mmCIF file of C-alpha atoms in Angstrom:
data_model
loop_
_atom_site.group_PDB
_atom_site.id
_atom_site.type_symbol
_atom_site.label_atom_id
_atom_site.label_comp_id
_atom_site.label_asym_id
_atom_site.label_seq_id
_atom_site.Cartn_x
_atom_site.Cartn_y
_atom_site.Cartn_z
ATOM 1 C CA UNK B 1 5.856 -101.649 -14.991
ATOM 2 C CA UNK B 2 7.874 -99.990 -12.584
ATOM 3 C CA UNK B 3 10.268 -97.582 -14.755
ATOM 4 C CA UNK B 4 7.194 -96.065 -16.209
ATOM 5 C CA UNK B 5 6.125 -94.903 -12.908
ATOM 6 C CA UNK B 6 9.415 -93.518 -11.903
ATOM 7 C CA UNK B 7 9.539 -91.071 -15.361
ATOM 8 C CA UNK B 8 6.113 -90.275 -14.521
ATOM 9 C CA UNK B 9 7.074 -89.067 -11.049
ATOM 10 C CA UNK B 10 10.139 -87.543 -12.045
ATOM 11 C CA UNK B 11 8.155 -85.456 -14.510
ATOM 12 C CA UNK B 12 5.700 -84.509 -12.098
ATOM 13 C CA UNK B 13 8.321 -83.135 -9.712
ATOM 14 C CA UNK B 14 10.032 -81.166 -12.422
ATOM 15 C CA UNK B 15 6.234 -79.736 -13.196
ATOM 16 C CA UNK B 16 5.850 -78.662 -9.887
ATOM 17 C CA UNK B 17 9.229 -77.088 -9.273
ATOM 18 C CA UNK B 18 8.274 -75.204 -12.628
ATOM 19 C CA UNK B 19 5.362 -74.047 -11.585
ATOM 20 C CA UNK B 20 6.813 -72.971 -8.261
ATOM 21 C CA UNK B 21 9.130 -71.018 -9.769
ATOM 22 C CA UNK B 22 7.334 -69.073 -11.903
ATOM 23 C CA UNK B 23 4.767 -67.972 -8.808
ATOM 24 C CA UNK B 24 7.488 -67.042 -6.950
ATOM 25 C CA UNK B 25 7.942 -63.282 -7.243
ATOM 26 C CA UNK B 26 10.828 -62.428 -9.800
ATOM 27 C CA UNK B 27 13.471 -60.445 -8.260
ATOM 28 C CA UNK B 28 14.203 -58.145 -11.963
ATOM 29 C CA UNK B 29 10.717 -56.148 -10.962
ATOM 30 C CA UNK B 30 11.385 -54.406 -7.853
ATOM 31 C CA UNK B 31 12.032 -50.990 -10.103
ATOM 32 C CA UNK B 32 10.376 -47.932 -8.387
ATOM 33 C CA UNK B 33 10.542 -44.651 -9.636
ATOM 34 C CA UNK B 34 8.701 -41.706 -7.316
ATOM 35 C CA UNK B 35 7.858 -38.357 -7.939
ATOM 36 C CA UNK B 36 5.755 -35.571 -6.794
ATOM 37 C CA UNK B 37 2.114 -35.298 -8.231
ATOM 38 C CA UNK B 38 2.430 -31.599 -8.734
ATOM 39 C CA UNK B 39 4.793 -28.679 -8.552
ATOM 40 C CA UNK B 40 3.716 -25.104 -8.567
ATOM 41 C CA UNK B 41 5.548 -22.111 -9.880
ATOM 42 C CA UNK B 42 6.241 -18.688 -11.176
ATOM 43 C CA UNK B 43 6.668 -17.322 -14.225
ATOM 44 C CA UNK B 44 10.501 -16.658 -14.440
ATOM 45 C CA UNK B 45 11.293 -19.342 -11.410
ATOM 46 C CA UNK B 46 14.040 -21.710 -11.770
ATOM 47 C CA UNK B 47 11.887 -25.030 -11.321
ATOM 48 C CA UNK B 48 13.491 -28.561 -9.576
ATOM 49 C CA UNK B 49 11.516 -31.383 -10.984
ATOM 50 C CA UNK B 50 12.479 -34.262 -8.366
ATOM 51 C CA UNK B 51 12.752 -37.701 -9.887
ATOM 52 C CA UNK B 52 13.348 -40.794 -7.099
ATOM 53 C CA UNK B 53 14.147 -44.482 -7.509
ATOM 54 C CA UNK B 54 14.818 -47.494 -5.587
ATOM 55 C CA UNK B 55 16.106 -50.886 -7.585
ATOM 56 C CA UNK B 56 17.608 -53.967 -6.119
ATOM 57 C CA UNK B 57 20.744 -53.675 -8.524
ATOM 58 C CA UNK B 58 23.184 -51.495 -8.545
ATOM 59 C CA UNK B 59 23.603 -48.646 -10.829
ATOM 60 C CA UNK B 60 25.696 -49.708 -13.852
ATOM 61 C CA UNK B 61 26.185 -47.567 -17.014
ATOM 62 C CA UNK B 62 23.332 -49.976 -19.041
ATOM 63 C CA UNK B 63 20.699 -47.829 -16.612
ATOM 64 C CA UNK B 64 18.953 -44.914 -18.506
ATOM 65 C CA UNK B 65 16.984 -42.250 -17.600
ATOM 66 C CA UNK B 66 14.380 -40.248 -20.121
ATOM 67 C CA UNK B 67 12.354 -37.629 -19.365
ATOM 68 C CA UNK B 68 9.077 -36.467 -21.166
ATOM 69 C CA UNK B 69 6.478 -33.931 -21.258
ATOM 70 C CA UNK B 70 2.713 -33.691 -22.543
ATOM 71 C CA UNK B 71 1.368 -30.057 -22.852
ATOM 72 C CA UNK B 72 -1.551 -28.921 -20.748
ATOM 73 C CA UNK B 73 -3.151 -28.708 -24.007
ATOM 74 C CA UNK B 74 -2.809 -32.833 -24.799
ATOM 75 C CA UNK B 75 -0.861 -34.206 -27.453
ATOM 76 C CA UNK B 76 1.705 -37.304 -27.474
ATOM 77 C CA UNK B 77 4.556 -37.165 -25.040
ATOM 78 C CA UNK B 78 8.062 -35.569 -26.208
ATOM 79 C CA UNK B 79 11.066 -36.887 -25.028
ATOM 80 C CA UNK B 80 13.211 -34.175 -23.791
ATOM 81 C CA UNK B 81 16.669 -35.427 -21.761
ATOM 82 C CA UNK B 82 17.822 -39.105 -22.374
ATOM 83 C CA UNK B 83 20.909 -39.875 -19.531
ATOM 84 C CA UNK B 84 22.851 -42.991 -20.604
ATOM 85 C CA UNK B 85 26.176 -42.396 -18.627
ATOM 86 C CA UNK B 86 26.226 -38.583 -18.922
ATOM 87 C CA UNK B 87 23.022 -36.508 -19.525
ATOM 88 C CA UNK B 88 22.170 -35.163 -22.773
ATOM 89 C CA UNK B 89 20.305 -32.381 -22.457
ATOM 90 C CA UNK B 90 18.184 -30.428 -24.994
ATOM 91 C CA UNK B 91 20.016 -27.427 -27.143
ATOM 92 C CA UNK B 92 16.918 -26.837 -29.320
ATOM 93 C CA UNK B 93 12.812 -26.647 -29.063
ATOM 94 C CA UNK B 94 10.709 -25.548 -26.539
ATOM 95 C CA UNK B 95 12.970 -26.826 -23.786
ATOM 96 C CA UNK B 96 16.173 -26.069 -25.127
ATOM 97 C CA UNK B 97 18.845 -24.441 -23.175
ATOM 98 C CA UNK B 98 16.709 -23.879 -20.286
ATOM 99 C CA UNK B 99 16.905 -27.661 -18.935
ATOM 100 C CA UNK B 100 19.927 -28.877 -16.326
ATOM 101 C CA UNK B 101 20.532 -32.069 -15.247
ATOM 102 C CA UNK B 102 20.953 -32.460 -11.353
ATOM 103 C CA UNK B 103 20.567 -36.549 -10.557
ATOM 104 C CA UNK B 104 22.743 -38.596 -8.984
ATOM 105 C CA UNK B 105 21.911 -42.099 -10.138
ATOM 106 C CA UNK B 106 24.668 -43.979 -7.508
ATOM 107 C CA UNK B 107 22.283 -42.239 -4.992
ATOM 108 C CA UNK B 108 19.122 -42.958 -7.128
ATOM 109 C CA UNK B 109 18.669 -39.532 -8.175
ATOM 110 C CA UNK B 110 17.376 -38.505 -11.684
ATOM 111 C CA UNK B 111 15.794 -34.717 -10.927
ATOM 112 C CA UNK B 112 16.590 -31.995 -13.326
ATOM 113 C CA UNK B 113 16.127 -28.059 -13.441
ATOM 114 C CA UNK B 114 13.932 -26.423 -15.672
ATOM 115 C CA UNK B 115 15.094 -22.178 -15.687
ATOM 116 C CA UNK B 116 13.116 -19.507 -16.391
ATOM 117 C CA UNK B 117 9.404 -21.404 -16.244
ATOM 118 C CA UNK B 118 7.275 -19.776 -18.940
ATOM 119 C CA UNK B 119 3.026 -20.470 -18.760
ATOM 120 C CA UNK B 120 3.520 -22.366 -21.969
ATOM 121 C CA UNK B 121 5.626 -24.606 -19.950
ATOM 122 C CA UNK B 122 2.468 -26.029 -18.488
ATOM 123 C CA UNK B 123 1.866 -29.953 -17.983
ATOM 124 C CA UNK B 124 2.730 -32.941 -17.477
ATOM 125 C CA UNK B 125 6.476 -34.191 -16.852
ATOM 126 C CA UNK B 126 7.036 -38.029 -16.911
ATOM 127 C CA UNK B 127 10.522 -39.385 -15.561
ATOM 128 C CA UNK B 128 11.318 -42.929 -16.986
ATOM 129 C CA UNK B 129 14.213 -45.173 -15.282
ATOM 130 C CA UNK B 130 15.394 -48.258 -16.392
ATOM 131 C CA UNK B 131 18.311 -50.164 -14.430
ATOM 132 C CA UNK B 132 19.097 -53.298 -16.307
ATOM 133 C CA UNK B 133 18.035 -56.281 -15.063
ATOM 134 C CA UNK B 134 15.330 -54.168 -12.969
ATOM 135 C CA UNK B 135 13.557 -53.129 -16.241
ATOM 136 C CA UNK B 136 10.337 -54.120 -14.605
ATOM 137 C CA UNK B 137 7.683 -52.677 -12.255
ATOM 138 C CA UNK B 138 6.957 -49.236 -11.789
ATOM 139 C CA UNK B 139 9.520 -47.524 -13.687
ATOM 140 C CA UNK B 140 7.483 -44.102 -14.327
ATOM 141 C CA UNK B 141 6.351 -41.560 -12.557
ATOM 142 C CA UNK B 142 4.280 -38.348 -13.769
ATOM 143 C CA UNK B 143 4.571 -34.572 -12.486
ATOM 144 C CA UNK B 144 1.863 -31.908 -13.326
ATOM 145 C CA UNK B 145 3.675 -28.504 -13.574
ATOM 146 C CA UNK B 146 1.866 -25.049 -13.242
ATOM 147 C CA UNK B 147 3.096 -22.126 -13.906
ATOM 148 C CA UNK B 148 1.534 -18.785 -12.786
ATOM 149 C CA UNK B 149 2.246 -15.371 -13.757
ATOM 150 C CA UNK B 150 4.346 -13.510 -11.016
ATOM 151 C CA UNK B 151 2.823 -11.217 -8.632
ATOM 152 C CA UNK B 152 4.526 -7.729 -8.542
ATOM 153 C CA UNK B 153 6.191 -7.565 -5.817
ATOM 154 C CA UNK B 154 6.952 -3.668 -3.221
ATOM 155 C CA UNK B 155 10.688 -3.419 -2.472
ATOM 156 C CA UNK B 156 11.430 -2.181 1.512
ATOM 157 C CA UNK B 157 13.122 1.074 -0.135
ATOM 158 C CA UNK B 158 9.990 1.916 -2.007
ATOM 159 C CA UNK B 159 7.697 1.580 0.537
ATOM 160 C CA UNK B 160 10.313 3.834 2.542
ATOM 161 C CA UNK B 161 10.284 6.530 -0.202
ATOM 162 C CA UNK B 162 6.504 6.412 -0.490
ATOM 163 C CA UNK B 163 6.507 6.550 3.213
ATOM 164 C CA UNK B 164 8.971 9.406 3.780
ATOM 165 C CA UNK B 165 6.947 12.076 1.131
ATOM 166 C CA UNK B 166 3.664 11.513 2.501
ATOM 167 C CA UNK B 167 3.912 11.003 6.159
ATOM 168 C CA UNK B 168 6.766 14.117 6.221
ATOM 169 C CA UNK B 169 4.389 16.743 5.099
ATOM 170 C CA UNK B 170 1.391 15.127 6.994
ATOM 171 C CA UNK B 171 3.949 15.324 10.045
ATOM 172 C CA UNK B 172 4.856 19.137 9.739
ATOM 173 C CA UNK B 173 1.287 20.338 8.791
ATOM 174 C CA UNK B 174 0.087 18.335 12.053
ATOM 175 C CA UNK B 175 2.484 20.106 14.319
ATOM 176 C CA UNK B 176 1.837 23.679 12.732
ATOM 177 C CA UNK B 177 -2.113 23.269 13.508
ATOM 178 C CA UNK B 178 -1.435 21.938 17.006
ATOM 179 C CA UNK B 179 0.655 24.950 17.516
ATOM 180 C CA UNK B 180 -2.170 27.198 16.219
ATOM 181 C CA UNK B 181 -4.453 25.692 18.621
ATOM 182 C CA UNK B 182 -1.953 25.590 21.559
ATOM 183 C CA UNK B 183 -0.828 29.557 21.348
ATOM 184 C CA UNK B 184 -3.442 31.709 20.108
ATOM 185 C CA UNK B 185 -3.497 33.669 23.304
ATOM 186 C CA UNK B 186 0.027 34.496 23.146
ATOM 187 C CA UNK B 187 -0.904 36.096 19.697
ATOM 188 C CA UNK B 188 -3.661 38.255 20.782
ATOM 189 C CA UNK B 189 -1.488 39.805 23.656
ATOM 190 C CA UNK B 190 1.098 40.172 21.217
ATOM 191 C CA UNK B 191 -1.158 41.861 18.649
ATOM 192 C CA UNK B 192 -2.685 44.358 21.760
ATOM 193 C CA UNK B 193 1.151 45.383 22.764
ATOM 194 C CA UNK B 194 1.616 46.049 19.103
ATOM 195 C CA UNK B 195 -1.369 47.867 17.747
ATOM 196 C CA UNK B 196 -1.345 50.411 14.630
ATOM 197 C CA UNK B 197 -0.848 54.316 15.249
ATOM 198 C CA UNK B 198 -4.220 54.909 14.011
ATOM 199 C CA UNK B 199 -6.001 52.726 16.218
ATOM 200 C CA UNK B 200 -7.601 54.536 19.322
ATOM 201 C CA UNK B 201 -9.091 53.547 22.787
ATOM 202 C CA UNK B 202 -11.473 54.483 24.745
ATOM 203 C CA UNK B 203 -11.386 57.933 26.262
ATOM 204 C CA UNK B 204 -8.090 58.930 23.710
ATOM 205 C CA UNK B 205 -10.628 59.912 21.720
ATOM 206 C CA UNK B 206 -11.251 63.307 23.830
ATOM 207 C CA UNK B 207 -7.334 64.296 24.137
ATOM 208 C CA UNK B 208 -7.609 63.550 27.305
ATOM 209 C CA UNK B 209 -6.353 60.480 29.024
ATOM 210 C CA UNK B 210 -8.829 58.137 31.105
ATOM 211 C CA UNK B 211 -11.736 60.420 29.744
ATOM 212 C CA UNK B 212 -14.982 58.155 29.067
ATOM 213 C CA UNK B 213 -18.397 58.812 27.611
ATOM 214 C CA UNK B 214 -19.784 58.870 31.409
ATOM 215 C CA UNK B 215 -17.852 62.297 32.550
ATOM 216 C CA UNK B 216 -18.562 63.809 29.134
ATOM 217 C CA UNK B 217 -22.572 63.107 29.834
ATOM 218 C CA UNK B 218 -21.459 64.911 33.082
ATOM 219 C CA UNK B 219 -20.500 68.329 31.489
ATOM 220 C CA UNK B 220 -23.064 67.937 28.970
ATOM 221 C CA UNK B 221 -25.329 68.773 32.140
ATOM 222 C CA UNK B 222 -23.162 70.927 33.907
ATOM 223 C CA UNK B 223 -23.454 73.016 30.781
ATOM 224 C CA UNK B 224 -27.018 73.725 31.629
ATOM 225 C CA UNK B 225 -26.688 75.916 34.647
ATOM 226 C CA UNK B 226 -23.622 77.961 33.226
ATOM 227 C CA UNK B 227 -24.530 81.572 33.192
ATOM 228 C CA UNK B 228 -24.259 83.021 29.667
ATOM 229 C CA UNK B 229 -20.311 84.405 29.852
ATOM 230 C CA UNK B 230 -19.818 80.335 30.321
ATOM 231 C CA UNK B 231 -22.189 79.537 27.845
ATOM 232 C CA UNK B 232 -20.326 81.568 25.132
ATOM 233 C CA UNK B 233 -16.911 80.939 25.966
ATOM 234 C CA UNK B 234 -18.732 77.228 25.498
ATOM 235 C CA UNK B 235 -19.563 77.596 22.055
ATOM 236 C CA UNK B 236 -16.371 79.338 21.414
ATOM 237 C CA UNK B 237 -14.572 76.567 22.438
ATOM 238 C CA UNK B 238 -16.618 73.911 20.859
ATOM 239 C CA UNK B 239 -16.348 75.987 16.764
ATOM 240 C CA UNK B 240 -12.275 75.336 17.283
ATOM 241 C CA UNK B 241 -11.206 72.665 14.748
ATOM 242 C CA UNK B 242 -10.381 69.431 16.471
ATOM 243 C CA UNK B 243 -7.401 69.642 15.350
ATOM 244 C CA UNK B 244 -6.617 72.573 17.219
ATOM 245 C CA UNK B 245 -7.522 71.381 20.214
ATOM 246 C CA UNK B 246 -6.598 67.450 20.260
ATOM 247 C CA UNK B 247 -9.667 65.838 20.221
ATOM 248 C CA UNK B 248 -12.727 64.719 18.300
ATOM 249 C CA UNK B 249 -15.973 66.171 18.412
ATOM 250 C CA UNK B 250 -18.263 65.904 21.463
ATOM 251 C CA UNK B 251 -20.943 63.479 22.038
ATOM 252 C CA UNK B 252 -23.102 65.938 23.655
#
């Protein structure tokens, strides 16, 4: 009686060490791959796509990294770079020549470089790592690329040239009607000391310098009370052409 209850205790403890065992956690899943959720860019922009990861073991040449993408547009994935000791990079397709690898798995480093982003380059990017025996766990991650069209962009020397023609002219017209409004007494004294032949003043009129309309009403009355020898000699003198005499005709 007693040997079967030693096998059945001896089974029982090789059960529960079992069981134990396969609770505990297993050390081949503590894979973790990390990326970020999106990455925003430019048409014509050299992209990094940054692909993280973390494993217990050690980098051997059994790990492998694969990167994917999924149009915007939805579709099954397409496998575009496999690394298996050295990177092998796309020559063909959508992607091909315009892809560089740029990991560093000893440092657990799997980015790449896409070059010249186009728009139809939009969606999603999926880096894959597997490290033999951590081929477990999270060993994806997803990025969500979008690419916008580039702004057009003002260079400093055409801003300067755009600059130079319009505020130059602005600049000179500016100072000419300042100058306008800052010396236009200066031109009428100049334009007095300067005046035309045929222009006349007061009292040259007459031939007679400092004459004025007030001492010709004078003699206009004086002429009144001349006696008639006066009187004639008056008229005499006023039938002579002006010219003659050097003056215009009398207001009287």
């Amino acid at each position: 009686m007693r040997r079967p209850l030693r096998r059945t205790s001896a089974l029982n403890v090789v059960l529960l060490l079992y069981w134990l065992c396969c609770l505990a956690p297993s050390p081949v899943s503590s894979i973790t791959v990390t990326t970020p959720p999106e990455v925003h860019a430019s048409k014509g922009d050299t992209v990094t796509l940054s692909c993280s990861f973390t494993s217990t073991s050690r980098p051997t040449s059994r790990m492998t990294v694969d990167w994917s993408y999924r149009p915007q547009s939805g579709g099954p994935p397409m496998m575009f770079l496999h690394f298996s000791s050295r990177a092998y990079p796309p020559t063909e397709g959508q992607f091909g020549g315009r892809i560089q690898w740029q990991g560093t798995p000893a440092r657990g480093d799997a980015s790449i470089s896409l070059i010249n982003a186009t728009l139809n380059d939009n969606g999603t990017f999926t880096c894959t790592v597997r490290n033999p025996p951590d081929v477990h766990g999270s060993t994806t991650s997803h990025t969500v690329l979008t690419v916008t069209p580039r702004v057009p962009s003002i260079r400093f020397s055409d801003v300067a040239v755009l600059l130079f023609f319009i505020l130059l002219p602005s600049a000179v017209i500016t100072l000419i009607l300042i100058g306008r409004m800052m010396c236009p007494k200066k031109e009428r004294n100049q334009s007095k000391a300067h005046r035309s032949p045929i222009e006349v003043t007061e009292g040259d009129e007459y031939g007679i310098p400092g004459y004025t309309h007030k001492e010709d009403r004078a003699k206009c009355r004086d002429l009144y009370v001349m006696d008639s020898d006066e009187e004639y000699y008056l008229k005499d003198f006023k039938k002579r052409p002006p010219e003659a005499e050097g003056y215009a005709d009398s207001h009287c």
